Amino acid sequence: MEIYSSAAQQEKTRQDRPVFYSRSRLIAGIVLWAVVTVLLAVVCIRAKDKNVGILIAACFALLTAWLTFKCFNTLRNIAQPAFVVGHQGLAFENGMVIPWHNIVENIWVNQSYMGIPIGKQIQIRTDLPKPQARVLRRAMALEISGDEYLALCDAYR
């Protein structure tokens, strides 16, 4: 099905559009995960004779430390786009390009628990061979919302 596009919209889509990560969202993620890591480390230190408690708190502390590092590492490379939406398809930072005609399903998922947003994800299903058959991208720290992303994909498709 063809989607109507005005002349002004067509002019906007003449060049590929890079999508970047949000600096403020990444900094908020670093602060959040660093605070949780410190709190879990304190729980780990204070649980003196409870070996299972220490082990569980240590595992979660390592997980949150890894999430802190991932946010910090993404913040270091903020000048590089997360992906590029263009006429050929979606081009990701690792060099992978998924052509529009190979995309079977392209959805934005807002994950929440009891009304609290806990994650955003882009799920792309393709008809390509195994390595690119399903592409998942975290989208919590992107500068655009789900509606903007889907409108952008529709405009370039």
Coordinates of N, CA and C in Angstrom, one line a residue:
M1 N 0.8 -1.2 0.0 CA 0.0 0.0 0.0 C 0.9 1.2 0.0
E2 N 0.6 2.1 -0.9 CA 1.4 3.4 -1.0 C 0.9 4.4 0.1
I3 N 1.8 5.1 0.7 CA 1.4 6.1 1.7 C 1.6 7.4 1.1
Y4 N 0.6 8.3 1.2 CA 0.7 9.6 0.7 C 1.8 10.4 1.4
S5 N 2.5 11.1 0.6 CA 3.6 11.9 1.1 C 3.6 13.3 0.4
S6 N 3.5 14.4 1.1 CA 3.4 15.7 0.5 C 4.8 16.1 -0.1
A7 N 4.8 17.1 -0.9 CA 6.0 17.6 -1.5 C 7.1 18.0 -0.5
A8 N 6.6 18.6 0.6 CA 7.5 19.0 1.7 C 8.1 17.8 2.4
Q9 N 7.3 16.8 2.6 CA 7.8 15.6 3.2 C 8.8 14.8 2.3
Q10 N 8.5 14.8 1.0 CA 9.4 14.2 0.1 C 10.7 14.9 0.0
E11 N 10.7 16.2 0.2 CA 11.9 17.0 0.2 C 12.8 16.6 1.4
K12 N 12.1 16.4 2.5 CA 12.9 16.0 3.8 C 13.5 14.7 3.6
T13 N 12.9 13.8 2.9 CA 13.4 12.4 2.8 C 14.4 12.2 1.6
R14 N 14.9 13.3 1.0 CA 15.9 13.1 0.0 C 17.2 12.6 0.5
Q15 N 17.6 12.9 1.7 CA 18.8 12.5 2.3 C 18.5 11.5 3.4
D16 N 19.5 10.6 3.7 CA 19.4 9.7 4.8 C 19.3 10.4 6.1
R17 N 18.6 9.8 7.0 CA 18.4 10.5 8.4 C 19.1 9.6 9.4
P18 N 20.2 10.1 10.0 CA 20.8 9.4 11.2 C 20.0 9.6 12.4
V19 N 19.9 8.5 13.3 CA 19.2 8.6 14.5 C 20.3 8.4 15.6
F20 N 20.4 9.4 16.5 CA 21.4 9.4 17.6 C 20.8 9.0 18.9
Y21 N 21.7 8.7 19.8 CA 21.4 8.5 21.2 C 21.3 9.8 21.9
S22 N 20.4 9.9 22.9 CA 20.2 11.1 23.7 C 21.2 11.2 24.8
R23 N 22.0 12.3 24.9 CA 23.0 12.5 25.9 C 22.4 12.5 27.3
S24 N 21.3 13.2 27.5 CA 20.6 13.3 28.8 C 20.1 12.0 29.3
R25 N 19.5 11.2 28.4 CA 19.0 9.8 28.8 C 20.2 8.9 29.1
L26 N 21.3 9.0 28.4 CA 22.5 8.2 28.8 C 23.1 8.6 30.1
I27 N 23.1 9.9 30.4 CA 23.6 10.3 31.7 C 22.7 9.9 32.8
A28 N 21.4 10.0 32.6 CA 20.4 9.5 33.6 C 20.6 8.0 33.8
G29 N 20.9 7.2 32.8 CA 21.1 5.8 32.9 C 22.4 5.5 33.7
I30 N 23.4 6.3 33.4 CA 24.7 6.1 34.2 C 24.5 6.3 35.7
V31 N 23.8 7.4 36.0 CA 23.5 7.8 37.4 C 22.7 6.7 38.0
L32 N 21.6 6.3 37.4 CA 20.7 5.3 37.9 C 21.4 4.0 38.2
W33 N 22.1 3.5 37.2 CA 22.8 2.2 37.4 C 23.9 2.3 38.4
A34 N 24.6 3.4 38.5 CA 25.7 3.6 39.4 C 25.2 3.6 40.8
V35 N 24.1 4.3 41.1 CA 23.4 4.3 42.4 C 23.0 2.9 42.8
V36 N 22.3 2.2 41.9 CA 21.9 0.8 42.2 C 23.1 -0.1 42.5
T37 N 24.2 0.1 41.7 CA 25.4 -0.7 42.0 C 25.9 -0.5 43.4
V38 N 26.0 0.8 43.8 CA 26.5 1.1 45.1 C 25.6 0.6 46.2
L39 N 24.3 0.7 46.0 CA 23.3 0.2 47.0 C 23.5 -1.3 47.1
L40 N 23.6 -2.0 46.0 CA 23.8 -3.5 46.1 C 25.1 -3.9 46.7
A41 N 26.2 -3.1 46.4 CA 27.5 -3.3 47.1 C 27.4 -3.2 48.6
V42 N 26.6 -2.2 49.0 CA 26.4 -1.9 50.5 C 25.7 -3.1 51.1
V43 N 24.6 -3.6 50.4 CA 23.9 -4.8 50.9 C 24.8 -6.0 50.9
C44 N 25.7 -6.1 50.0 CA 26.7 -7.2 49.9 C 27.6 -7.1 51.1
I45 N 28.1 -6.0 51.4 CA 29.0 -5.8 52.5 C 28.3 -6.0 53.9
R46 N 27.1 -5.6 54.0 CA 26.4 -5.7 55.3 C 25.8 -7.1 55.6
A47 N 25.7 -7.9 54.6 CA 25.2 -9.2 54.8 C 26.3 -10.1 55.2
K48 N 26.6 -10.1 56.5 CA 27.8 -10.7 57.0 C 27.8 -12.3 56.9
D49 N 26.9 -12.9 57.5 CA 26.9 -14.3 57.6 C 25.9 -15.0 56.6
K50 N 25.3 -14.3 55.7 CA 24.3 -14.8 54.8 C 25.0 -15.0 53.4
N51 N 25.6 -16.2 53.2 CA 26.3 -16.5 52.0 C 25.4 -16.3 50.7
V52 N 24.2 -16.8 50.8 CA 23.3 -16.8 49.7 C 23.0 -15.3 49.4
G53 N 22.7 -14.5 50.4 CA 22.4 -13.1 50.2 C 23.6 -12.4 49.6
I54 N 24.7 -12.7 50.0 CA 25.9 -12.0 49.5 C 26.1 -12.4 48.0
L55 N 25.9 -13.6 47.7 CA 26.0 -14.1 46.3 C 25.0 -13.5 45.4
I56 N 23.7 -13.4 45.8 CA 22.7 -12.8 45.0 C 22.9 -11.3 44.8
A57 N 23.3 -10.6 45.9 CA 23.6 -9.2 45.8 C 24.8 -8.9 44.9
A58 N 25.8 -9.7 45.0 CA 27.0 -9.6 44.2 C 26.7 -9.8 42.7
C59 N 25.8 -10.8 42.4 CA 25.5 -11.0 41.0 C 24.7 -9.8 40.4
F60 N 23.7 -9.3 41.2 CA 23.0 -8.1 40.7 C 23.9 -6.9 40.7
A61 N 24.8 -6.8 41.6 CA 25.8 -5.6 41.5 C 26.6 -5.7 40.3
L62 N 27.1 -6.9 39.9 CA 27.9 -7.0 38.7 C 27.0 -6.7 37.5
L63 N 25.8 -7.1 37.5 CA 24.9 -6.8 36.4 C 24.7 -5.3 36.2
T64 N 24.4 -4.6 37.3 CA 24.2 -3.2 37.2 C 25.5 -2.5 36.9
A65 N 26.6 -3.0 37.3 CA 27.9 -2.4 37.0 C 28.1 -2.5 35.5
W66 N 27.7 -3.7 34.9 CA 27.8 -3.9 33.4 C 26.9 -2.9 32.7
L67 N 25.7 -2.7 33.2 CA 24.8 -1.7 32.6 C 25.3 -0.3 32.7
T68 N 25.9 0.0 33.8 CA 26.6 1.3 33.9 C 27.7 1.5 32.8
F69 N 28.5 0.5 32.7 CA 29.5 0.5 31.7 C 29.0 0.7 30.3
K70 N 27.9 -0.1 30.0 CA 27.3 0.0 28.6 C 26.8 1.4 28.3
C71 N 26.1 2.0 29.3 CA 25.7 3.4 29.1 C 26.8 4.4 29.0
F72 N 27.9 4.2 29.8 CA 29.0 5.1 29.7 C 29.7 4.9 28.3
N73 N 29.9 3.6 27.9 CA 30.5 3.4 26.6 C 29.7 4.0 25.4
T74 N 28.4 3.9 25.5 CA 27.6 4.5 24.5 C 27.7 6.0 24.5
L75 N 27.8 6.6 25.7 CA 28.0 8.1 25.8 C 29.3 8.5 25.2
R76 N 30.3 7.7 25.4 CA 31.6 8.0 24.8 C 31.6 8.1 23.2
N77 N 30.7 7.3 22.6 CA 30.6 7.3 21.2 C 29.3 8.0 20.7
I78 N 28.9 9.1 21.4 CA 27.6 9.7 21.1 C 27.6 10.4 19.7
A79 N 28.7 10.7 19.2 CA 28.8 11.3 17.8 C 28.4 10.3 16.7
Q80 N 28.5 9.0 17.0 CA 28.2 8.0 16.0 C 26.7 7.7 16.1
P81 N 26.0 7.7 15.0 CA 24.5 7.4 15.1 C 24.3 5.9 15.5
A82 N 23.1 5.7 16.1 CA 22.7 4.4 16.5 C 22.4 3.6 15.2
F83 N 21.7 4.2 14.3 CA 21.4 3.7 13.0 C 21.0 4.8 12.1
V84 N 20.9 4.5 10.8 CA 20.6 5.5 9.8 C 19.4 4.9 9.0
V85 N 18.4 5.8 8.9 CA 17.2 5.4 8.1 C 17.4 6.1 6.7
G86 N 17.3 5.3 5.6 CA 17.5 5.8 4.3 C 16.7 5.1 3.3
H87 N 16.8 5.5 2.0 CA 16.0 4.9 1.0 C 16.4 3.4 0.7
Q88 N 17.6 3.0 1.0 CA 18.0 1.6 0.8 C 17.5 0.7 2.0
G89 N 17.3 1.3 3.1 CA 16.9 0.5 4.3 C 17.4 1.1 5.6
L90 N 17.5 0.2 6.6 CA 18.1 0.6 7.9 C 19.6 0.2 7.9
A91 N 20.4 1.1 8.2 CA 21.9 0.8 8.3 C 22.3 1.0 9.8
F92 N 22.9 0.0 10.4 CA 23.2 0.0 11.8 C 24.7 0.3 11.9
E93 N 25.1 0.7 13.2 CA 26.5 1.1 13.4 C 27.5 0.0 13.2
N94 N 27.1 -1.2 13.2 CA 28.1 -2.3 12.9 C 28.2 -2.6 11.4
G95 N 27.6 -1.8 10.6 CA 27.8 -2.0 9.1 C 26.7 -2.8 8.5
M96 N 25.8 -3.4 9.3 CA 24.7 -4.2 8.8 C 23.6 -3.3 8.1
V97 N 23.2 -3.6 6.9 CA 22.2 -2.9 6.3 C 21.0 -3.9 6.0
I98 N 19.8 -3.5 6.3 CA 18.6 -4.3 6.1 C 17.8 -3.5 5.1
P99 N 17.7 -4.1 3.8 CA 16.9 -3.4 2.8 C 15.4 -3.4 3.2
W100 N 14.7 -2.4 2.7 CA 13.3 -2.3 3.1 C 12.5 -3.5 2.6
H101 N 12.8 -4.0 1.4 CA 12.0 -5.1 0.8 C 12.2 -6.4 1.6
N102 N 13.2 -6.5 2.4 CA 13.5 -7.7 3.2 C 12.8 -7.6 4.6
I103 N 12.3 -6.5 5.0 CA 11.8 -6.3 6.3 C 10.3 -6.8 6.3
V104 N 10.0 -7.8 7.1 CA 8.7 -8.4 7.2 C 7.9 -7.7 8.3
E105 N 8.6 -7.4 9.4 CA 7.9 -6.8 10.6 C 8.9 -5.8 11.2
N106 N 8.4 -4.6 11.5 CA 9.2 -3.5 12.1 C 8.4 -2.9 13.2
I107 N 8.6 -3.2 14.4 CA 7.8 -2.7 15.5 C 8.6 -2.1 16.6
W108 N 8.0 -1.2 17.3 CA 8.6 -0.5 18.5 C 7.8 -1.0 19.7
V109 N 8.5 -1.6 20.7 CA 7.9 -2.2 21.8 C 8.2 -1.3 23.1
N110 N 7.2 -0.9 23.7 CA 7.3 -0.2 25.0 C 7.0 -1.2 26.1
Q111 N 8.1 -1.5 26.9 CA 7.9 -2.5 27.9 C 7.7 -1.8 29.3
S112 N 6.7 -2.2 30.0 CA 6.4 -1.6 31.3 C 6.0 -2.7 32.3
Y113 N 6.2 -2.4 33.6 CA 5.8 -3.3 34.7 C 5.0 -2.5 35.6
M114 N 3.7 -2.8 35.7 CA 2.7 -2.1 36.5 C 2.7 -0.6 36.2
G115 N 2.8 -0.2 35.0 CA 2.7 1.2 34.6 C 4.1 1.9 34.6
I116 N 5.1 1.3 35.1 CA 6.4 1.9 35.1 C 7.2 1.5 33.9
P117 N 7.6 2.4 33.1 CA 8.4 2.0 31.9 C 9.7 1.4 32.3
I118 N 10.0 0.2 31.7 CA 11.3 -0.4 32.1 C 12.2 -0.7 30.8
G119 N 11.6 -0.4 29.7 CA 12.4 -0.6 28.5 C 11.7 -0.3 27.2
K120 N 12.5 0.0 26.2 CA 12.0 0.3 24.8 C 12.9 -0.5 23.9
Q121 N 12.3 -1.1 22.9 CA 13.0 -1.9 22.0 C 12.5 -1.9 20.6
I122 N 13.4 -1.9 19.6 CA 13.0 -2.0 18.2 C 13.2 -3.5 17.8
Q123 N 12.1 -4.1 17.3 CA 12.1 -5.5 16.8 C 11.9 -5.5 15.3
I124 N 12.9 -6.0 14.6 CA 12.8 -6.1 13.2 C 12.9 -7.6 12.8
R125 N 11.9 -8.1 12.1 CA 12.0 -9.4 11.6 C 12.1 -9.4 10.0
T126 N 13.0 -10.1 9.5 CA 13.3 -10.1 8.1 C 13.1 -11.5 7.5
D127 N 13.2 -11.5 6.1 CA 13.2 -12.8 5.4 C 14.6 -13.2 5.0
L128 N 15.6 -12.6 5.6 CA 17.0 -12.8 5.3 C 17.4 -14.1 6.0
P129 N 18.6 -14.7 5.6 CA 19.1 -15.8 6.4 C 19.3 -15.6 7.8
K130 N 19.7 -16.6 8.6 CA 19.7 -16.6 10.0 C 20.4 -15.4 10.7
P131 N 21.6 -15.0 10.4 CA 22.2 -13.9 11.2 C 21.3 -12.6 11.3
Q132 N 20.6 -12.4 10.3 CA 19.8 -11.1 10.3 C 18.3 -11.4 10.2
A133 N 17.9 -12.6 10.6 CA 16.5 -13.0 10.5 C 15.7 -12.2 11.5
R134 N 16.3 -11.9 12.7 CA 15.6 -11.1 13.7 C 16.6 -10.1 14.3
V135 N 16.3 -8.9 14.3 CA 17.2 -7.9 14.8 C 16.5 -7.2 16.0
L136 N 17.1 -7.1 17.1 CA 16.6 -6.4 18.3 C 17.6 -5.3 18.6
R137 N 17.0 -4.1 18.8 CA 17.8 -3.0 19.2 C 17.2 -2.3 20.4
R138 N 18.0 -2.0 21.4 CA 17.5 -1.3 22.6 C 17.2 0.2 22.2
A139 N 16.2 0.7 22.6 CA 15.8 2.1 22.2 C 15.5 3.0 23.3
M140 N 15.8 2.6 24.5 CA 15.5 3.5 25.7 C 16.2 4.8 25.6
A141 N 17.4 4.9 25.1 CA 18.2 6.1 25.1 C 18.2 6.8 23.8
L142 N 17.3 6.4 22.8 CA 17.3 7.1 21.5 C 16.7 8.5 21.7
E143 N 17.0 9.4 20.7 CA 16.5 10.7 20.8 C 15.0 10.8 20.3
I144 N 14.6 9.7 19.6 CA 13.2 9.8 19.0 C 12.3 8.8 19.8
S145 N 11.0 9.1 19.6 CA 10.0 8.2 20.2 C 9.6 7.1 19.2
G146 N 8.8 6.2 19.7 CA 8.3 5.1 18.9 C 7.5 5.6 17.7
D147 N 6.6 6.6 17.9 CA 5.8 7.1 16.8 C 6.7 7.8 15.8
E148 N 7.7 8.6 16.2 CA 8.6 9.2 15.3 C 9.4 8.2 14.5
Y149 N 9.8 7.2 15.1 CA 10.6 6.1 14.5 C 9.7 5.5 13.4
L150 N 8.5 5.1 13.7 CA 7.7 4.4 12.7 C 7.3 5.3 11.6
A151 N 7.0 6.6 11.9 CA 6.7 7.6 10.8 C 7.9 7.8 9.9
L152 N 9.1 7.8 10.5 CA 10.3 8.0 9.7 C 10.5 6.8 8.8
C153 N 10.3 5.6 9.3 CA 10.4 4.4 8.5 C 9.4 4.4 7.4
D154 N 8.2 4.8 7.7 CA 7.1 4.8 6.6 C 7.5 5.9 5.5
A155 N 8.1 7.0 6.0 CA 8.4 8.0 5.0 C 9.6 7.6 4.1
Y156 N 10.5 6.8 4.6 CA 11.6 6.4 3.7 C 11.3 5.1 3.0
R157 N 10.4 4.3 3.4 CA 10.1 3.1 2.7 C 9.7 3.2 1.3

